[in-house]
């Protein structure tokens, strides 16, 4: 009896010891993950992946990526207000960089336009939205090993497991095709690949080798990446020569307007006027989009707007691509600004707000004039210190107060 109790005590002590040891816990998780990989290997082989490709793909992938799980679990603290979403994606420095890249890649863009019928500025805008014209590709904290990311989500994120298993199989097919070697198969935490952030199944469906080296390389070949984006749009209903849409001025009086698709002629008859001039194709169909209520800017969007949504299923995304493309191409900006809850600051002033918050020890992010949740949290903390409502907005008033606060 005594012997048994001692044994139980020892067992409990061992359990407590194991639980307090992160290495032991990690080893257990590793074993479970290893079992999961072994199970998935059967699925992959049954789906036509060779054992050699699978085993090389998973060489060194022996534990989930904790950073991927952290990003998958992230819940944004603020709903990004419309003005902030567009300010961060369409501003002077982004437009300047777009024009620089338009000049740098002009020859290839001409070829791509000819072959796929997609406007070059649309492709530059997608490239900017996806990876900041490739800048984000250089960041190891953003671009991770795609096999490990997808295996992590398939193994440990029940919400995304189905998506991740499908995409992991597609990623293995990419490796099997030989278009990219194992080490270069990198992507976002969710497995979006290369300059234009294709998920693996989109890569298989739409990636193109336009530079002619025999590989569809959206990681190291900008022409391949931009041509692949153009191909995706062309295969999803993009109509050459048609704009994504137009800003319009609504008729006065708050008249109720139809929700469906009408021709530009019908919209004109309902009293909608072009905001920036320019001829609209009278017979093309368009839908009215008010992303910021009736007091924000209004847009009539064409089928090409919906082709952009096939890239990323969000009205904001498609509109930002369209507006940024227009800005890179030198078209006039919005006639009606977004609704702002304060007097807006420009990006230099926003950077100054960040610097001053940093000097006060309230902010430790980048001084880049982009207002994300880090800056807004810091502004809210500063507002609380001054008994103000913690809105987190980078207003002129906040800048004034920060300047007085030396
Ligand atoms: Ca190529």
Tab-separated table of C-alpha atoms and ligand atoms in Angstrom:
chain	number	residue	atom	x	y	z
A	1	UNK	CA	0.000	0.000	0.000
A	2	UNK	CA	2.688	2.400	1.008
A	3	UNK	CA	4.497	1.464	-2.129
A	4	UNK	CA	1.470	2.384	-4.275
A	5	UNK	CA	1.019	5.753	-2.548
A	6	UNK	CA	4.661	6.510	-3.077
A	7	UNK	CA	4.283	5.592	-6.698
A	8	UNK	CA	1.238	7.867	-7.044
A	9	UNK	CA	3.110	10.685	-5.330
A	10	UNK	CA	5.999	10.175	-7.636
A	11	UNK	CA	3.702	10.154	-10.656
A	12	UNK	CA	1.981	13.366	-9.546
A	13	UNK	CA	5.328	14.980	-8.819
A	14	UNK	CA	6.498	13.958	-12.275
A	15	UNK	CA	3.382	15.463	-13.841
A	16	UNK	CA	3.827	18.747	-11.972
A	17	UNK	CA	7.482	18.753	-12.915
A	18	UNK	CA	6.604	18.145	-16.584
A	19	UNK	CA	3.952	20.845	-16.596
A	20	UNK	CA	6.384	23.370	-15.154
A	21	UNK	CA	8.913	22.507	-17.845
A	22	UNK	CA	8.326	24.320	-21.090
A	23	UNK	CA	10.679	21.938	-22.874
A	24	UNK	CA	8.612	18.928	-21.880
A	25	UNK	CA	5.406	20.651	-23.021
A	26	UNK	CA	7.029	21.683	-26.259
A	27	UNK	CA	8.248	18.142	-26.829
A	28	UNK	CA	4.709	16.826	-26.337
A	29	UNK	CA	3.302	19.356	-28.802
A	30	UNK	CA	6.065	18.437	-31.219
A	31	UNK	CA	5.120	14.768	-31.038
A	32	UNK	CA	1.452	15.609	-31.709
A	33	UNK	CA	2.466	17.812	-34.616
A	34	UNK	CA	4.717	15.037	-35.905
A	35	UNK	CA	1.749	12.665	-35.791
A	36	UNK	CA	-0.364	15.193	-37.642
A	37	UNK	CA	2.305	15.542	-40.347
A	38	UNK	CA	2.472	11.751	-40.696
A	39	UNK	CA	-1.315	11.657	-41.147
A	40	UNK	CA	-1.299	14.487	-43.668
A	41	UNK	CA	1.485	12.732	-45.589
A	42	UNK	CA	-1.012	9.951	-46.448
A	43	UNK	CA	-3.515	12.544	-47.731
A	44	UNK	CA	-0.846	14.284	-49.806
A	45	UNK	CA	0.468	11.077	-51.339
A	46	UNK	CA	-3.092	10.020	-52.183
A	47	UNK	CA	-3.511	13.416	-53.893
A	48	UNK	CA	-0.533	12.769	-56.153
A	49	UNK	CA	2.329	14.388	-54.235
A	50	UNK	CA	5.452	12.253	-54.442
A	51	UNK	CA	6.974	10.986	-51.188
A	52	UNK	CA	10.234	12.692	-52.120
A	53	UNK	CA	8.599	16.105	-52.586
A	54	UNK	CA	6.590	15.737	-49.374
A	55	UNK	CA	9.548	14.662	-47.250
A	56	UNK	CA	11.756	17.445	-48.567
A	57	UNK	CA	8.957	19.975	-48.010
A	58	UNK	CA	8.600	18.962	-44.366
A	59	UNK	CA	12.301	18.593	-43.661
A	60	UNK	CA	12.957	20.794	-40.616
A	61	UNK	CA	9.252	21.580	-40.188
A	62	UNK	CA	8.959	19.859	-36.815
A	63	UNK	CA	6.829	22.273	-34.793
A	64	UNK	CA	4.033	24.798	-35.415
A	65	UNK	CA	5.097	28.415	-36.027
A	66	UNK	CA	4.048	30.340	-32.875
A	67	UNK	CA	4.119	33.667	-34.767
A	68	UNK	CA	1.568	32.348	-37.257
A	69	UNK	CA	-0.779	31.351	-34.434
A	70	UNK	CA	-0.302	34.726	-32.798
A	71	UNK	CA	-1.235	36.502	-36.031
A	72	UNK	CA	-4.172	34.155	-36.624
A	73	UNK	CA	-5.520	34.960	-33.142
A	74	UNK	CA	-5.083	38.746	-33.473
A	75	UNK	CA	-8.296	40.700	-32.965
A	76	UNK	CA	-7.987	44.336	-34.051
A	77	UNK	CA	-8.711	46.800	-31.301
A	78	UNK	CA	-10.358	49.352	-33.593
A	79	UNK	CA	-12.508	49.038	-36.664
A	80	UNK	CA	-10.408	51.016	-39.133
A	81	UNK	CA	-12.490	54.084	-40.066
A	82	UNK	CA	-12.947	54.616	-43.803
A	83	UNK	CA	-10.818	57.799	-44.016
A	84	UNK	CA	-7.930	56.055	-42.229
A	85	UNK	CA	-8.083	52.969	-44.430
A	86	UNK	CA	-7.769	55.086	-47.587
A	87	UNK	CA	-5.244	57.595	-46.158
A	88	UNK	CA	-2.888	54.745	-45.308
A	89	UNK	CA	-3.093	53.208	-48.775
A	90	UNK	CA	-3.274	56.263	-51.040
A	91	UNK	CA	-0.893	59.064	-50.113
A	92	UNK	CA	1.897	61.129	-51.648
A	93	UNK	CA	4.792	58.760	-50.936
A	94	UNK	CA	2.893	55.677	-52.159
A	95	UNK	CA	1.853	57.480	-55.350
A	96	UNK	CA	5.445	58.666	-55.927
A	97	UNK	CA	6.793	55.135	-55.521
A	98	UNK	CA	4.100	53.863	-57.893
A	99	UNK	CA	5.218	56.280	-60.606
A	100	UNK	CA	8.870	55.326	-60.051
A	101	UNK	CA	7.954	51.674	-60.548
A	102	UNK	CA	5.809	52.548	-63.566
A	103	UNK	CA	8.935	54.022	-65.187
A	104	UNK	CA	11.223	51.205	-64.057
A	105	UNK	CA	8.962	48.424	-65.377
A	106	UNK	CA	7.482	50.322	-68.353
A	107	UNK	CA	8.639	47.793	-70.969
A	108	UNK	CA	7.185	44.808	-69.159
A	109	UNK	CA	4.002	46.682	-68.274
A	110	UNK	CA	3.451	47.419	-71.957
A	111	UNK	CA	3.830	43.709	-72.773
A	112	UNK	CA	1.494	42.702	-69.955
A	113	UNK	CA	-1.136	45.279	-70.941
A	114	UNK	CA	-1.044	44.007	-74.505
A	115	UNK	CA	-1.363	40.371	-73.557
A	116	UNK	CA	-4.000	40.596	-70.805
A	117	UNK	CA	-5.776	43.907	-71.459
A	118	UNK	CA	-5.396	45.099	-67.867
A	119	UNK	CA	-4.349	48.698	-67.251
A	120	UNK	CA	-0.791	49.044	-65.909
A	121	UNK	CA	-1.799	51.387	-63.093
A	122	UNK	CA	-4.248	48.800	-61.762
A	123	UNK	CA	-1.388	46.278	-61.585
A	124	UNK	CA	0.918	48.762	-59.850
A	125	UNK	CA	-1.851	49.559	-57.361
A	126	UNK	CA	-2.404	45.857	-56.578
A	127	UNK	CA	1.346	45.432	-56.107
A	128	UNK	CA	1.354	48.371	-53.698
A	129	UNK	CA	-1.644	47.107	-51.744
A	130	UNK	CA	-0.286	43.567	-51.443
A	131	UNK	CA	3.382	44.060	-50.562
A	132	UNK	CA	4.202	47.791	-50.810
A	133	UNK	CA	5.778	47.240	-54.280
A	134	UNK	CA	7.670	44.253	-52.898
A	135	UNK	CA	9.121	46.031	-49.837
A	136	UNK	CA	7.247	43.743	-47.421
A	137	UNK	CA	8.869	40.709	-49.085
A	138	UNK	CA	12.117	41.706	-47.369
A	139	UNK	CA	10.634	41.456	-43.871
A	140	UNK	CA	11.204	38.149	-42.097
A	141	UNK	CA	8.603	39.018	-39.453
A	142	UNK	CA	5.965	39.150	-42.218
A	143	UNK	CA	7.173	36.648	-44.815
A	144	UNK	CA	7.432	33.166	-43.360
A	145	UNK	CA	7.994	29.669	-44.653
A	146	UNK	CA	4.701	28.903	-46.425
A	147	UNK	CA	4.717	25.141	-45.773
A	148	UNK	CA	5.202	25.661	-42.039
A	149	UNK	CA	2.578	28.474	-41.896
A	150	UNK	CA	-0.073	26.415	-43.640
A	151	UNK	CA	0.780	23.262	-41.680
A	152	UNK	CA	0.497	25.315	-38.472
A	153	UNK	CA	-2.977	26.574	-39.409
A	154	UNK	CA	-4.125	23.135	-40.598
A	155	UNK	CA	-2.900	21.552	-37.367
A	156	UNK	CA	-3.837	24.153	-34.747
A	157	UNK	CA	-6.446	26.621	-36.052
A	158	UNK	CA	-9.852	24.892	-36.299
A	159	UNK	CA	-11.380	27.962	-38.008
A	160	UNK	CA	-8.875	27.830	-40.858
A	161	UNK	CA	-8.006	24.112	-40.945
A	162	UNK	CA	-10.018	23.359	-44.071
A	163	UNK	CA	-8.597	26.316	-45.987
A	164	UNK	CA	-5.082	25.515	-44.806
A	165	UNK	CA	-5.228	21.818	-45.796
A	166	UNK	CA	-6.395	22.729	-49.316
A	167	UNK	CA	-3.718	25.392	-49.658
A	168	UNK	CA	-1.012	23.159	-48.221
A	169	UNK	CA	-1.771	20.554	-50.883
A	170	UNK	CA	-1.639	23.290	-53.530
A	171	UNK	CA	1.686	24.521	-52.112
A	172	UNK	CA	3.102	20.991	-52.358
A	173	UNK	CA	1.943	20.863	-55.985
A	174	UNK	CA	3.843	24.101	-56.618
A	175	UNK	CA	7.009	22.507	-55.220
A	176	UNK	CA	6.387	19.389	-57.292
A	177	UNK	CA	6.069	21.519	-60.453
A	178	UNK	CA	9.596	22.811	-59.916
A	179	UNK	CA	8.606	26.465	-60.471
A	180	UNK	CA	10.184	27.439	-57.162
A	181	UNK	CA	12.648	25.720	-54.877
A	182	UNK	CA	11.838	24.783	-51.294
A	183	UNK	CA	13.747	27.625	-49.630
A	184	UNK	CA	11.987	30.339	-51.673
A	185	UNK	CA	8.429	29.174	-50.965
A	186	UNK	CA	7.673	32.044	-48.613
A	187	UNK	CA	4.499	33.927	-47.891
A	188	UNK	CA	2.330	35.702	-45.333
A	189	UNK	CA	1.202	34.010	-42.110
A	190	UNK	CA	-1.910	32.861	-44.026
A	191	UNK	CA	0.155	31.428	-46.884
A	192	UNK	CA	-0.253	34.226	-49.473
A	193	UNK	CA	2.754	34.027	-51.774
A	194	UNK	CA	5.112	36.433	-53.472
A	195	UNK	CA	4.909	40.049	-54.698
A	196	UNK	CA	1.202	39.876	-55.425
A	197	UNK	CA	0.193	37.596	-52.524
A	198	UNK	CA	-1.429	34.697	-54.340
A	199	UNK	CA	-2.770	31.897	-52.198
A	200	UNK	CA	-1.322	28.612	-53.533
A	201	UNK	CA	-4.535	27.544	-55.319
A	202	UNK	CA	-4.631	30.919	-57.150
A	203	UNK	CA	-1.001	30.445	-58.066
A	204	UNK	CA	-1.820	27.070	-59.642
A	205	UNK	CA	-4.747	28.597	-61.544
A	206	UNK	CA	-3.257	31.916	-62.670
A	207	UNK	CA	0.529	32.200	-62.303
A	208	UNK	CA	2.300	33.066	-65.539
A	209	UNK	CA	5.903	32.927	-66.765
A	210	UNK	CA	6.154	36.067	-68.880
A	211	UNK	CA	9.890	36.669	-68.625
A	212	UNK	CA	10.435	33.320	-70.345
A	213	UNK	CA	12.897	31.619	-67.982
A	214	UNK	CA	10.608	28.578	-67.756
A	215	UNK	CA	9.498	29.277	-64.185
A	216	UNK	CA	6.385	31.035	-62.912
A	217	UNK	CA	8.272	33.029	-60.320
A	218	UNK	CA	6.089	35.515	-58.411
A	219	UNK	CA	8.764	35.857	-55.695
A	220	UNK	CA	11.808	37.085	-57.587
A	221	UNK	CA	10.405	38.153	-60.954
A	222	UNK	CA	8.326	41.336	-60.897
A	223	UNK	CA	7.204	40.777	-64.532
A	224	UNK	CA	5.940	37.264	-63.657
A	225	UNK	CA	4.148	38.580	-60.563
A	226	UNK	CA	2.428	41.474	-62.364
A	227	UNK	CA	1.502	39.277	-65.343
A	228	UNK	CA	0.031	36.703	-62.956
A	229	UNK	CA	-2.148	39.376	-61.321
A	230	UNK	CA	-3.250	40.532	-64.778
A	231	UNK	CA	-4.069	36.949	-65.758
A	232	UNK	CA	-6.169	36.485	-62.616
A	233	UNK	CA	-8.197	39.602	-63.472
A	234	UNK	CA	-8.509	38.673	-67.160
A	235	UNK	CA	-9.826	35.226	-66.220
A	236	UNK	CA	-12.304	36.725	-63.769
A	237	UNK	CA	-14.238	39.034	-66.027
A	238	UNK	CA	-11.918	42.017	-66.525
A	239	UNK	CA	-13.023	43.974	-69.579
A	240	UNK	CA	-10.169	45.729	-71.428
A	241	UNK	CA	-10.599	49.460	-71.892
A	242	UNK	CA	-13.284	49.823	-69.226
A	243	UNK	CA	-12.576	51.805	-66.071
A	244	UNK	CA	-13.176	50.277	-62.606
A	245	UNK	CA	-15.647	53.070	-61.939
A	246	UNK	CA	-16.169	56.792	-61.446
A	247	UNK	CA	-16.795	59.151	-58.579
A	248	UNK	CA	-20.234	60.723	-58.920
A	249	UNK	CA	-22.237	63.470	-57.242
A	250	UNK	CA	-25.609	62.352	-55.942
A	251	UNK	CA	-28.755	64.336	-56.741
A	252	UNK	CA	-29.735	66.735	-53.935
A	253	UNK	CA	-32.601	65.957	-51.587
A	254	UNK	CA	-31.609	62.477	-50.399
A	255	UNK	CA	-33.753	60.733	-53.014
A	256	UNK	CA	-33.755	56.941	-52.595
A	257	UNK	CA	-31.659	55.281	-55.308
A	258	UNK	CA	-31.857	51.736	-56.674
A	259	UNK	CA	-29.447	49.120	-55.338
A	260	UNK	CA	-28.859	47.025	-58.461
A	261	UNK	CA	-26.956	47.461	-61.705
A	262	UNK	CA	-28.132	50.082	-64.183
A	263	UNK	CA	-26.517	51.547	-67.280
A	264	UNK	CA	-24.579	54.795	-66.918
A	265	UNK	CA	-27.314	56.387	-69.024
A	266	UNK	CA	-29.990	55.292	-66.560
A	267	UNK	CA	-27.937	56.590	-63.642
A	268	UNK	CA	-27.566	59.941	-65.403
A	269	UNK	CA	-31.322	60.061	-65.895
A	270	UNK	CA	-31.696	59.530	-62.141
A	271	UNK	CA	-29.651	62.707	-61.601
A	272	UNK	CA	-26.167	61.308	-60.801
A	273	UNK	CA	-23.458	63.555	-62.220
A	274	UNK	CA	-19.806	62.835	-62.910
A	275	UNK	CA	-17.660	64.333	-60.156
A	276	UNK	CA	-14.475	64.846	-62.151
A	277	UNK	CA	-15.712	65.080	-65.725
A	278	UNK	CA	-14.707	62.472	-68.266
A	279	UNK	CA	-17.018	60.469	-70.491
A	280	UNK	CA	-18.739	57.425	-69.123
A	281	UNK	CA	-19.707	54.619	-71.514
A	282	UNK	CA	-23.496	55.134	-71.604
A	283	UNK	CA	-24.396	51.464	-72.067
A	284	UNK	CA	-21.970	49.907	-69.601
A	285	UNK	CA	-23.607	48.738	-66.395
A	286	UNK	CA	-22.635	50.101	-63.029
A	287	UNK	CA	-23.616	49.786	-59.400
A	288	UNK	CA	-23.718	52.577	-56.821
A	289	UNK	CA	-21.295	52.237	-53.890
A	290	UNK	CA	-21.393	54.469	-50.825
A	291	UNK	CA	-18.632	53.227	-48.562
A	292	UNK	CA	-18.813	56.140	-46.163
A	293	UNK	CA	-22.507	56.962	-46.036
A	294	UNK	CA	-24.340	59.570	-48.083
A	295	UNK	CA	-22.048	62.364	-46.902
A	296	UNK	CA	-18.901	60.636	-48.101
A	297	UNK	CA	-17.868	60.227	-51.742
A	298	UNK	CA	-20.165	58.199	-54.053
A	299	UNK	CA	-19.024	55.842	-56.806
A	300	UNK	CA	-20.529	54.076	-59.773
A	301	UNK	CA	-18.521	50.894	-60.210
A	302	UNK	CA	-18.329	48.661	-63.279
A	303	UNK	CA	-17.781	44.942	-63.751
A	304	UNK	CA	-14.034	45.563	-63.470
A	305	UNK	CA	-14.530	46.613	-59.844
A	306	UNK	CA	-16.048	43.172	-59.251
A	307	UNK	CA	-13.096	41.538	-61.035
A	308	UNK	CA	-10.848	43.310	-58.492
A	309	UNK	CA	-12.999	41.842	-55.727
A	310	UNK	CA	-12.102	38.381	-57.005
A	311	UNK	CA	-8.572	39.272	-55.972
A	312	UNK	CA	-9.716	40.261	-52.494
A	313	UNK	CA	-13.402	40.155	-51.656
A	314	UNK	CA	-13.742	43.607	-50.105
A	315	UNK	CA	-15.316	46.815	-51.449
A	316	UNK	CA	-12.690	48.879	-49.646
A	317	UNK	CA	-9.889	46.868	-51.244
A	318	UNK	CA	-11.260	47.132	-54.777
A	319	UNK	CA	-11.945	50.845	-54.399
A	320	UNK	CA	-8.474	51.524	-52.966
A	321	UNK	CA	-6.913	49.721	-55.947
A	322	UNK	CA	-9.028	51.794	-58.345
A	323	UNK	CA	-8.333	55.127	-56.641
A	324	UNK	CA	-4.613	54.437	-56.233
A	325	UNK	CA	-4.378	53.398	-59.905
A	326	UNK	CA	-6.042	56.696	-60.856
A	327	UNK	CA	-3.643	58.659	-58.640
A	328	UNK	CA	-0.551	56.914	-60.082
A	329	UNK	CA	-1.925	57.675	-63.556
A	330	UNK	CA	-2.312	61.367	-62.671
A	331	UNK	CA	-6.095	61.556	-62.620
A	332	UNK	CA	-7.663	64.059	-60.240
A	333	UNK	CA	-8.349	62.919	-56.663
A	334	UNK	CA	-11.666	62.774	-54.857
A	335	UNK	CA	-14.057	65.675	-55.251
A	336	UNK	CA	-15.878	64.766	-52.075
A	337	UNK	CA	-13.534	63.819	-49.205
A	338	UNK	CA	-14.160	60.986	-46.761
A	339	UNK	CA	-16.030	61.986	-43.639
A	340	UNK	CA	-13.530	62.887	-40.959
A	341	UNK	CA	-14.326	63.367	-37.294
A	342	UNK	CA	-11.730	66.172	-37.021
A	343	UNK	CA	-9.575	68.552	-39.052
A	344	UNK	CA	-7.280	66.180	-40.960
A	345	UNK	CA	-3.497	66.178	-40.648
A	346	UNK	CA	-1.139	65.415	-43.524
A	347	UNK	CA	1.361	62.556	-43.371
A	348	UNK	CA	4.227	64.812	-42.122
A	349	UNK	CA	1.998	65.998	-39.299
A	350	UNK	CA	0.975	62.439	-38.525
A	351	UNK	CA	4.669	61.466	-38.332
A	352	UNK	CA	5.237	64.425	-35.987
A	353	UNK	CA	2.398	63.182	-33.779
A	354	UNK	CA	4.079	59.766	-33.669
A	355	UNK	CA	7.494	61.279	-32.837
A	356	UNK	CA	6.055	63.414	-30.033
A	357	UNK	CA	4.156	60.434	-28.592
A	358	UNK	CA	7.400	58.464	-28.741
A	359	UNK	CA	9.253	61.251	-26.902
A	360	UNK	CA	6.606	60.988	-24.194
A	361	UNK	CA	7.129	57.225	-23.944
A	362	UNK	CA	3.604	56.487	-25.149
A	363	UNK	CA	4.483	55.005	-28.540
A	364	UNK	CA	7.180	52.651	-29.724
A	365	UNK	CA	6.168	51.933	-33.344
A	366	UNK	CA	7.489	53.276	-36.635
A	367	UNK	CA	7.549	57.044	-37.394
A	368	UNK	CA	5.931	56.661	-40.804
A	369	UNK	CA	2.876	58.916	-40.812
A	370	UNK	CA	0.611	55.877	-41.067
A	371	UNK	CA	-2.032	55.704	-38.399
A	372	UNK	CA	-2.519	52.138	-37.261
A	373	UNK	CA	-3.821	50.741	-34.008
A	374	UNK	CA	-0.452	51.359	-32.273
A	375	UNK	CA	-0.604	55.115	-32.930
A	376	UNK	CA	-4.283	55.297	-32.093
A	377	UNK	CA	-3.751	53.515	-28.780
A	378	UNK	CA	-0.948	55.975	-27.967
A	379	UNK	CA	-3.114	58.988	-28.893
A	380	UNK	CA	-5.917	57.586	-26.734
A	381	UNK	CA	-3.484	57.232	-23.786
A	382	UNK	CA	-2.328	60.839	-24.290
A	383	UNK	CA	-5.953	61.996	-24.438
A	384	UNK	CA	-6.698	60.184	-21.172
A	385	UNK	CA	-3.765	61.944	-19.488
A	386	UNK	CA	-5.405	65.235	-20.497
A	387	UNK	CA	-8.906	64.200	-19.452
A	388	UNK	CA	-10.061	64.153	-23.089
A	389	UNK	CA	-12.293	61.611	-24.744
A	390	UNK	CA	-9.926	58.811	-25.913
A	391	UNK	CA	-10.902	58.746	-29.598
A	392	UNK	CA	-7.388	57.898	-30.837
A	393	UNK	CA	-7.784	60.245	-33.843
A	394	UNK	CA	-4.694	62.162	-35.120
A	395	UNK	CA	-6.339	65.587	-35.270
A	396	UNK	CA	-4.744	69.051	-35.573
A	397	UNK	CA	-5.917	69.700	-31.993
A	398	UNK	CA	-3.942	66.709	-30.731
A	399	UNK	CA	-0.843	67.904	-32.583
A	400	UNK	CA	-1.207	71.373	-31.027
A	401	UNK	CA	-1.550	69.886	-27.569
A	402	UNK	CA	1.488	67.648	-28.118
A	403	UNK	CA	3.551	70.651	-29.243
A	404	UNK	CA	2.617	72.545	-26.048
A	405	UNK	CA	3.479	69.491	-23.980
A	406	UNK	CA	7.280	69.724	-24.185
B	1	LIG	CA1	9.669	33.451	-65.134
